[in-house]
Tab-separated table of C-alpha atoms in Angstrom:
chain	number	residue	atom	x	y	z
I	259	MET	CA	25.778	36.459	46.566
I	260	ALA	CA	22.758	34.117	46.051
I	261	ASP	CA	23.735	30.383	44.907
I	262	PRO	CA	23.141	29.293	41.458
I	263	GLN	CA	19.691	27.752	40.768
I	264	PRO	CA	20.269	24.512	39.346
I	265	ALA	CA	19.287	24.450	35.469
I	266	ALA	CA	15.706	22.715	34.927
I	267	ASP	CA	15.616	19.242	33.681
I	268	SER	CA	15.317	19.790	29.792
I	269	THR	CA	14.847	15.966	29.423
I	270	PRO	CA	11.924	15.480	27.090
I	271	PRO	CA	9.106	12.950	28.268
I	272	GLY	CA	10.243	9.516	27.507
I	273	GLY	CA	13.719	9.918	29.016
I	274	SER	CA	15.105	10.520	25.180
I	275	THR	CA	17.787	13.371	25.195
I	276	ALA	CA	19.209	12.416	21.577
I	277	PRO	CA	19.003	15.384	19.206
I	278	ARG	CA	16.540	15.309	16.390
I	279	PRO	CA	18.202	15.536	13.167
I	280	SER	CA	17.661	18.672	11.423
I	281	ARG	CA	15.147	19.206	8.414
I	282	ALA	CA	18.009	19.657	6.540
I	283	GLN	CA	19.240	16.227	6.572
I	284	ALA	CA	15.947	14.503	6.630
I	285	PHE	CA	15.518	15.789	3.226
I	286	ARG	CA	19.213	14.493	2.316
I	287	GLU	CA	18.393	10.969	3.762
I	288	THR	CA	14.791	10.626	2.355
I	289	LEU	CA	16.519	11.477	-1.285
I	290	SER	CA	19.443	9.388	-0.514
I	291	GLU	CA	17.029	6.459	-0.272
I	292	LEU	CA	15.139	6.911	-3.656
I	293	THR	CA	18.112	7.756	-5.183
I	294	ARG	CA	19.319	4.100	-3.996
I	295	LEU	CA	16.443	2.150	-5.667
I	296	ASP	CA	17.179	-0.344	-8.739
I	297	GLY	CA	17.082	1.654	-11.941
I	298	VAL	CA	16.958	5.336	-10.445
I	299	ARG	CA	19.586	7.690	-11.812
I	300	GLY	CA	19.500	10.324	-9.024
I	301	GLY	CA	16.883	12.709	-7.445
I	302	LEU	CA	16.326	16.075	-6.355
I	303	ILE	CA	14.093	18.302	-4.263
I	304	VAL	CA	13.064	21.819	-5.607
I	305	THR	CA	11.184	24.449	-4.020
I	306	PRO	CA	7.835	25.209	-6.158
I	307	ASP	CA	9.765	28.475	-7.602
I	308	GLY	CA	12.551	25.717	-8.562
I	309	LEU	CA	15.122	26.576	-5.864
I	310	VAL	CA	17.289	23.409	-5.175
I	311	ILE	CA	17.148	21.957	-1.587
I	312	THR	CA	18.728	18.835	-2.423
I	313	SER	CA	20.180	16.949	-5.110
I	314	GLU	CA	21.883	13.689	-5.903
I	315	LEU	CA	22.081	13.588	-9.750
I	316	PRO	CA	25.384	12.269	-11.887
I	317	PRO	CA	27.888	15.055	-12.843
I	318	ARG	CA	26.278	15.102	-16.294
I	319	PHE	CA	22.910	15.749	-15.225
I	320	PRO	CA	22.116	19.767	-15.580
I	321	VAL	CA	20.743	20.318	-11.998
I	322	GLU	CA	19.082	23.854	-12.644
I	323	ALA	CA	17.300	22.888	-15.848
I	324	LEU	CA	16.019	19.756	-13.806
I	325	ALA	CA	14.828	21.633	-11.172
I	326	ALA	CA	13.181	24.092	-13.470
I	327	LEU	CA	11.459	21.202	-15.027
I	328	ALA	CA	10.356	20.050	-11.620
I	329	ALA	CA	8.664	23.205	-10.546
I	330	THR	CA	6.960	23.554	-13.672
I	331	LEU	CA	5.396	19.920	-13.851
I	332	GLY	CA	4.510	20.378	-10.228
I	333	ARG	CA	2.989	23.738	-10.491
I	334	GLU	CA	1.280	22.512	-13.489
I	335	LEU	CA	0.059	19.221	-11.680
I	336	GLU	CA	-1.305	21.309	-9.009
I	337	LEU	CA	-2.980	23.706	-10.960
I	338	GLY	CA	-4.614	20.896	-12.605
I	339	ALA	CA	-5.962	18.815	-9.865
I	340	SER	CA	-7.307	22.135	-8.532
I	341	ARG	CA	-9.184	22.833	-11.951
I	342	LEU	CA	-10.283	19.423	-11.933
I	343	GLU	CA	-11.417	19.512	-8.082
I	344	ARG	CA	-9.498	16.501	-7.566
I	345	GLY	CA	-7.824	17.598	-4.467
I	346	ALA	CA	-4.055	17.938	-4.199
I	347	PHE	CA	-1.873	15.598	-6.650
I	348	ARG	CA	0.523	13.305	-4.744
I	349	THR	CA	2.621	11.584	-7.650
I	350	ALA	CA	3.064	11.641	-11.090
I	351	LEU	CA	5.192	9.943	-13.693
I	352	PHE	CA	6.353	10.914	-17.218
I	353	SER	CA	8.090	8.266	-19.105
I	354	ALA	CA	10.036	8.972	-22.649
I	355	ASP	CA	12.154	6.408	-24.420
I	356	ASP	CA	15.633	7.443	-23.100
I	357	GLY	CA	13.845	7.214	-19.331
I	358	THR	CA	11.258	7.858	-16.716
I	359	VAL	CA	10.350	10.935	-14.229
I	360	PHE	CA	8.753	10.883	-11.248
I	361	VAL	CA	7.073	13.938	-9.315
I	362	GLY	CA	5.980	13.790	-5.876
I	363	GLY	CA	4.600	17.143	-4.372
I	364	SER	CA	5.532	18.217	-0.365
I	365	PRO	CA	5.036	20.803	1.566
I	366	VAL	CA	7.959	21.860	0.872
I	367	GLY	CA	7.779	21.727	-2.908
I	368	TYR	CA	8.408	19.075	-5.530
I	369	VAL	CA	10.653	15.456	-4.640
I	370	THR	CA	11.724	14.620	-8.438
I	371	VAL	CA	13.061	11.319	-9.167
I	372	VAL	CA	14.878	10.340	-12.624
I	373	ALA	CA	14.735	6.872	-13.770
I	374	ASP	CA	15.655	4.368	-16.466
I	375	ARG	CA	12.945	3.744	-18.949
I	376	ASN	CA	12.166	0.368	-17.702
I	377	VAL	CA	12.113	0.900	-13.886
I	378	ASN	CA	9.913	-0.755	-11.549
I	379	ASN	CA	7.410	1.964	-11.767
I	380	GLU	CA	4.964	0.977	-9.046
I	381	GLY	CA	7.845	0.323	-6.832
I	382	VAL	CA	9.540	3.878	-7.498
I	383	ARG	CA	6.169	5.340	-7.173
I	384	THR	CA	5.280	3.745	-3.699
I	385	ALA	CA	8.854	4.880	-1.940
I	386	LEU	CA	8.086	8.654	-3.593
I	387	GLY	CA	4.734	8.323	-1.772
I	388	ARG	CA	6.629	7.322	1.325
I	389	ALA	CA	8.897	9.937	0.928
I	390	VAL	CA	6.516	12.464	0.462
I	391	ASP	CA	4.673	11.620	3.698
I	392	ARG	CA	8.390	11.596	5.475
I	393	LEU	CA	8.783	15.183	4.279
I	394	ARG	CA	5.471	16.258	5.466
I	395	GLY	CA	6.115	14.993	9.190
I	396	THR	CA	9.504	16.354	8.752
I	397	TRP	CA	7.846	20.024	7.785
I	398	ARG	CA	5.125	19.556	10.935
I	399	THR	CA	7.714	18.884	13.108
I	400	PRO	CA	9.450	21.657	14.604
I	401	THR	CA	13.496	21.419	15.279
I	402	VAL	CA	15.175	22.626	18.112
């Protein structure tokens, strides 16, 4: 019987052996960062057909209805940008007397943030843009 061969070194270049977080964990962390912003009530990430990937919303919020709204708004924004030959939309906001909804397009679908009416719009848009960029990077990066 032959002696067993030692296993090949599976340490990646640079010596780091820490496991990479799963995409699902990255999605949850990204959304959690957004929901901690001042004036933000909650948020969710949905696929283009409205399937909830992850959500952080107060119990009284209708998750499925918000997911359907987010998918519809996201698809309409994409179609409108395409018709106007403006490229892909990045973020949008919709404001009403009782609050503000932000939508960002990502490779997995739409990141949606529900906030108070008087929220710092520019601060949330900036954070949402960073979140969308993070999701793009997470989606491109292969998981182990």
